[in-house]
């Protein structure tokens, strides 16, 4: 069963290229859409199956080197959803470009599904590289100078991160003689109190390398350029899943399985997480371009996921993965809206956009939902995940971190309310009289995401009740 | 005896990182990445010999070399496209034009 | 005797890596990189890793050099300003800084050598051959490599496609 996630997109690529003709090119879009829907259904069914035995963290499905458990199923579901959204947006581009874009999306899906399911540090590196190479090509596809610049910077930082991750893998291999997660976990647990100097060096290299790949502060330099200077659909993919399912999921999985009892790594990551939250929120305030502001806000939200995971308790991990899914939905919604605005008005800077709410009603409404969810307002989904993370921090004892996280959330709320009022509900300037509502692809994508945000928010108290029965609260 | 190899590895890393940071030419950045990869290859072979698991270490080295070549080819393509746009290979000129 | 040859080769590897950093002409720096690959191949062969050595020689000393040479020839500009960039910058930074750093670090590590003991893992009971390891134990990596090559092929096709139109 887990190999199906990797095999189906691969068969898709092979078929699309072997039967290469004009008719197949037209069908390519529908075929890739079908693949993402298949992934959605498979992952959704796995979530239902895993939900009944939630607290036995035994892997549910196990093939030779791939395994899926509840958290992996949540991430697979997110991957399918965001790929679907990215495809819906590109519906009106021309045929050649859609063909290339569809195939690259299939490759990225293979890479991310692989990262999520492996049980081995070296295979993690291989699938991270698959995702990275496909991302370089996707960003540089536009072939304008800024996009090439962003892609090259991403390539450079990703290669440095690869060197550091592999050095850490080499040192760990030398000390323990094994590469799989489970065996490394048991050996590190046995030696958790007295770590030799070489293992500490390996951990430092690993933390640095994974932080570069995930875009955490202070290694976030490539993130704003790469997100804001690519195509809209590519920005949605990047911000929604590529950095998350690649770097962040790797960190979370390693924290869960390989390093659960080592205090050094949890403290370091918690510190990096808090700095990321604060720096991302502050830097987002100073940006003028819409997409760059969203990029910095993404960096800030990723900090919440890392802090949630550093608690080490099941509640913390639940909050982290829930915020993973929520962030993917509301950040993608914001990127969809910014792409819609850009496609109708051609403007990227925030200070020139005023009062579009009257003309673009659907965009205004859905972006209001997304902003409120980012800031953590009940009853939307963002509120629940942030509350769970803050409670988990409180329970473990990281009290100053919890207070700082809360304050940053209030800061985000203030800024986004000001922004929403200005861009959508202010006074409309005359040059926007000709602006119509965005075309069908954008409308359907934003409606789907907004409905998911609201539904998860409203339905979540039932899940909390279920957890209370199981004794987690 | 084998710690001389460790010394060589550290030196290769230092040369690679120093070169990466101080160069101004896009192609030389790729050359610096290659030097770093050589350091990593030597590390993996050293680890393989010391722990006795040469087979795993060799398969890791082979995988690493293949993936590095693909990344290098894509980077070369990006550099050629940048050159077509600006007729220059200077890293600073590209960043400055952004503003 | 074997040890002394190994030391000489390691020294030559470091020297050729320093040469790639210090040579003015980019094309000659690439040739120095190929030389470093060749020396690394011999070192790996002496440490009993023949398959990896063959891969390193054919790919890094051959294919990578070809990619670099074709990139350099495709981005050649007759502008004298550009050739100045291609030839790197001030003499002081280039010739003096790097050897000083290397001598200092080598000195520190040689002096501190007895203080560093590494703990190594024990060799496993069953020794497997490289073929077994690649094709059975780590076959997921092979699948990943195939997909990386596929992504690279797409990348090269997309990036190089419209060059003639310029």
XYZ file of C-alpha atoms in Angstrom, chain A residues 72-372:
301
model
C 2.257 10.589 7.739
C -1.309 10.062 6.516
C -2.217 13.633 7.512
C 0.765 14.950 5.561
C -0.051 12.799 2.524
C -3.578 14.164 2.565
C -2.213 17.714 2.660
C 0.127 16.997 -0.248
C -2.752 15.737 -2.376
C -4.953 18.684 -1.476
C -2.413 21.402 -2.235
C -1.344 19.776 -5.492
C -4.992 19.708 -6.503
C -5.344 23.415 -5.710
C -2.205 24.301 -7.655
C -3.509 22.411 -10.684
C -6.935 24.071 -10.511
C -5.322 27.480 -10.700
C -3.293 26.727 -13.794
C -6.303 25.657 -15.773
C -6.248 28.537 -18.183
C -2.601 28.527 -19.178
C -1.545 27.277 -22.587
C -1.206 23.627 -23.438
C 2.552 23.240 -23.673
C 3.138 24.834 -20.353
C 0.473 22.716 -18.706
C 2.134 19.575 -20.002
C 5.487 20.474 -18.468
C 3.894 21.744 -15.296
C 1.838 18.579 -14.824
C 4.846 16.328 -15.181
C 6.862 18.378 -12.736
C 3.994 18.224 -10.249
C 4.013 14.431 -10.566
C 7.737 14.368 -9.808
C 7.331 16.639 -6.803
C 4.555 14.417 -5.511
C 6.788 11.359 -5.805
C 9.538 13.180 -3.931
C 7.324 14.367 -1.108
C 5.461 11.104 -0.708
C 8.832 9.405 -0.504
C 10.142 11.810 2.153
C 7.087 11.208 4.265
C 7.228 7.441 4.133
C 10.894 6.412 4.466
C 12.409 4.783 7.509
C 16.033 5.461 6.804
C 18.139 8.606 7.032
C 19.910 8.157 3.727
C 16.728 7.522 1.734
C 15.374 10.681 3.364
C 18.252 12.576 1.746
C 17.569 10.978 -1.662
C 13.902 11.950 -1.709
C 14.655 15.424 -0.361
C 16.913 15.884 -3.354
C 14.163 14.697 -5.724
C 11.866 17.378 -4.315
C 14.584 20.030 -4.452
C 15.607 19.378 -8.067
C 11.987 19.492 -9.213
C 11.513 22.755 -7.264
C 14.553 24.365 -8.878
C 13.159 23.593 -12.275
C 9.681 24.810 -11.372
C 10.915 28.149 -10.040
C 13.243 28.737 -12.978
C 10.601 27.781 -15.513
C 9.459 31.344 -15.850
C 12.882 32.284 -17.238
C 12.804 35.878 -16.107
C 15.831 37.275 -14.348
C 14.273 37.483 -10.892
C 12.938 33.950 -11.035
C 16.341 32.599 -12.132
C 17.975 34.546 -9.328
C 15.602 33.069 -6.749
C 16.131 29.566 -8.121
C 19.912 29.878 -8.038
C 19.882 31.120 -4.460
C 17.665 28.207 -3.466
C 20.018 25.812 -5.257
C 23.048 27.192 -3.460
C 21.550 27.072 0.028
C 20.049 23.644 -0.632
C 23.452 22.258 -1.654
C 25.100 23.651 1.478
C 22.317 22.081 3.531
C 22.853 18.743 1.741
C 26.564 18.771 2.577
C 25.834 19.413 6.253
C 23.090 16.784 6.502
C 25.254 14.150 4.851
C 28.234 14.938 7.079
C 25.986 14.400 10.074
C 24.724 11.121 8.579
C 28.327 10.001 8.028
C 29.315 10.735 11.635
C 26.227 8.983 13.010
C 26.935 5.997 10.754
C 30.474 5.900 12.075
C 29.388 5.956 15.691
C 26.470 3.553 15.527
C 26.912 1.567 12.346
C 23.330 1.810 11.189
C 21.198 4.107 9.108
C 17.610 3.280 9.929
C 15.444 5.420 12.211
C 14.446 2.683 14.635
C 17.934 1.365 15.348
C 19.436 4.837 15.630
C 16.632 5.721 18.024
C 17.338 2.816 20.364
C 21.082 3.374 20.347
C 20.792 7.088 20.981
C 18.333 6.468 23.794
C 20.785 4.148 25.453
C 23.500 6.790 25.273
C 21.274 9.779 25.955
C 22.971 10.958 29.089
C 26.565 10.943 27.969
C 26.918 12.028 24.405
C 30.401 11.974 22.994
C 31.816 15.017 21.220
C 31.404 13.560 17.756
C 27.687 12.922 18.247
C 27.195 16.503 19.430
C 29.032 17.698 16.321
C 26.779 15.510 14.184
C 23.672 16.934 15.853
C 24.831 20.506 15.264
C 25.458 19.814 11.576
C 22.109 18.050 11.246
C 20.203 20.881 12.922
C 21.891 23.469 10.685
C 21.288 21.519 7.499
C 17.635 20.791 8.241
C 17.014 24.400 9.304
C 18.349 25.642 5.978
C 16.102 23.250 4.081
C 13.071 24.176 6.155
C 13.606 27.905 6.011
C 14.002 28.650 9.706
C 15.616 31.833 10.948
C 18.600 32.550 10.733
C 18.894 30.474 7.571
C 15.828 31.796 5.815
C 17.534 33.998 3.225
C 16.404 32.020 0.222
C 12.733 31.809 1.212
C 11.293 35.240 0.292
C 12.982 35.340 -3.110
C 11.963 31.828 -4.040
C 8.332 32.235 -2.943
C 7.628 35.646 -4.369
C 9.380 35.459 -7.705
C 7.932 32.270 -9.073
C 4.642 31.609 -10.758
C 1.553 31.782 -8.571
C 0.846 28.075 -8.764
C 4.471 27.310 -7.955
C 4.365 29.687 -4.973
C 1.363 27.819 -3.644
C 3.170 24.506 -3.975
C 6.336 25.828 -2.361
C 4.738 27.621 0.547
C 2.108 25.004 1.133
C 4.028 21.776 0.985
C 7.531 21.696 -0.393
C 9.351 23.278 2.517
C 6.908 21.706 4.945
C 6.723 18.131 3.722
C 10.428 18.183 3.033
C 12.360 19.979 5.725
C 9.814 20.396 8.505
C 8.466 16.865 8.299
C 12.036 15.530 8.392
C 12.680 17.507 11.586
C 9.428 16.323 13.147
C 10.002 12.695 12.271
C 13.564 12.784 13.585
C 12.396 14.440 16.812
C 9.741 11.769 17.246
C 11.724 8.649 16.467
C 15.451 9.212 16.592
C 16.000 11.928 19.185
C 13.067 11.747 21.599
C 15.024 11.902 24.831
C 17.916 14.151 24.002
C 17.381 17.488 25.709
C 20.028 19.313 23.715
C 18.273 19.002 20.391
C 14.814 19.853 21.761
C 16.123 22.988 23.443
C 18.014 24.143 20.372
C 15.033 23.645 18.110
C 12.692 25.348 20.579
C 14.976 28.362 20.629
C 15.203 28.443 16.839
C 11.409 28.128 16.693
C 10.779 31.110 18.932
C 13.245 33.281 17.040
C 11.570 32.227 13.800
C 8.119 33.196 15.050
C 9.196 36.633 16.235
C 11.535 37.474 13.353
C 9.050 36.310 10.730
C 6.228 38.349 12.228
C 8.368 41.474 12.550
C 9.848 41.221 9.066
C 6.400 40.727 7.560
C 5.391 44.147 8.833
C 8.019 45.943 6.777
C 7.272 44.406 3.421
C 5.539 46.192 0.614
C 5.073 43.427 -1.896
C 2.130 41.169 -1.222
C 3.843 37.877 -1.921
C 6.939 38.757 0.086
C 4.791 39.655 3.052
C 3.048 36.293 2.753
C 6.439 34.575 2.514
C 7.642 36.117 5.782
C 4.346 35.257 7.410
C 4.838 31.640 6.295
C 8.258 31.618 7.945
C 6.646 32.814 11.145
C 3.927 30.147 11.128
C 6.485 27.412 10.555
C 8.051 28.451 13.854
C 4.819 27.458 15.601
C 5.024 23.973 14.114
C 8.600 23.514 15.332
C 7.835 24.743 18.841
C 4.857 22.448 19.081
C 7.013 19.482 18.163
C 9.755 20.339 20.630
C 7.494 19.665 23.587
C 7.847 15.955 23.087
C 4.381 15.152 24.375
C 1.656 13.602 22.167
C -0.376 16.790 22.598
C 2.494 18.820 21.226
C 2.842 16.619 18.165
C -0.895 16.711 17.593
C -0.806 20.512 17.661
C 2.192 20.583 15.338
C 0.637 18.363 12.684
C -2.717 20.098 12.937
C -1.003 23.433 12.407
C 0.829 21.850 9.469
C -2.484 21.085 7.792
C -4.102 24.379 8.742
C -1.179 26.447 7.597
C -1.164 24.658 4.268
C -4.824 25.523 3.745
C -4.947 29.138 4.858
C -1.568 30.153 3.438
C -2.472 28.606 0.075
C -5.751 30.488 0.209
C -3.879 33.756 0.701
C -1.540 33.002 -2.171
C -4.500 32.129 -4.396
C -6.077 35.465 -3.568
C -2.901 37.398 -4.234
C -2.580 35.623 -7.578
C -6.196 36.510 -8.379
C -5.583 40.162 -7.575
C -2.422 40.167 -9.624
C -4.090 38.566 -12.600
C -6.860 41.165 -12.667
C -5.074 44.346 -11.710
C -1.452 43.562 -12.502
C -0.267 45.151 -9.277
C 2.012 43.446 -6.780
C 2.648 46.163 -4.238
C 0.454 46.579 -1.218
C 0.396 50.322 -0.996
C -1.175 50.710 -4.389
C -4.087 48.382 -3.749
C -7.091 50.037 -2.218
C -10.686 49.192 -1.806
C -11.089 46.175 -4.030
C -13.766 44.634 -1.873
C -16.611 46.025 -3.869
C -15.422 44.567 -7.122
C -13.992 41.227 -6.096
C -16.436 39.938 -3.556
C -15.387 36.295 -3.397
C -11.726 37.167 -3.113
C -12.398 39.635 -0.330
C -14.550 37.228 1.645
C -12.206 34.267 1.422
C -9.165 36.330 2.235
C -10.923 37.660 5.316
C -11.434 34.050 6.426
C -7.768 33.270 5.746
C -6.424 36.292 7.630
C -8.595 35.569 10.643
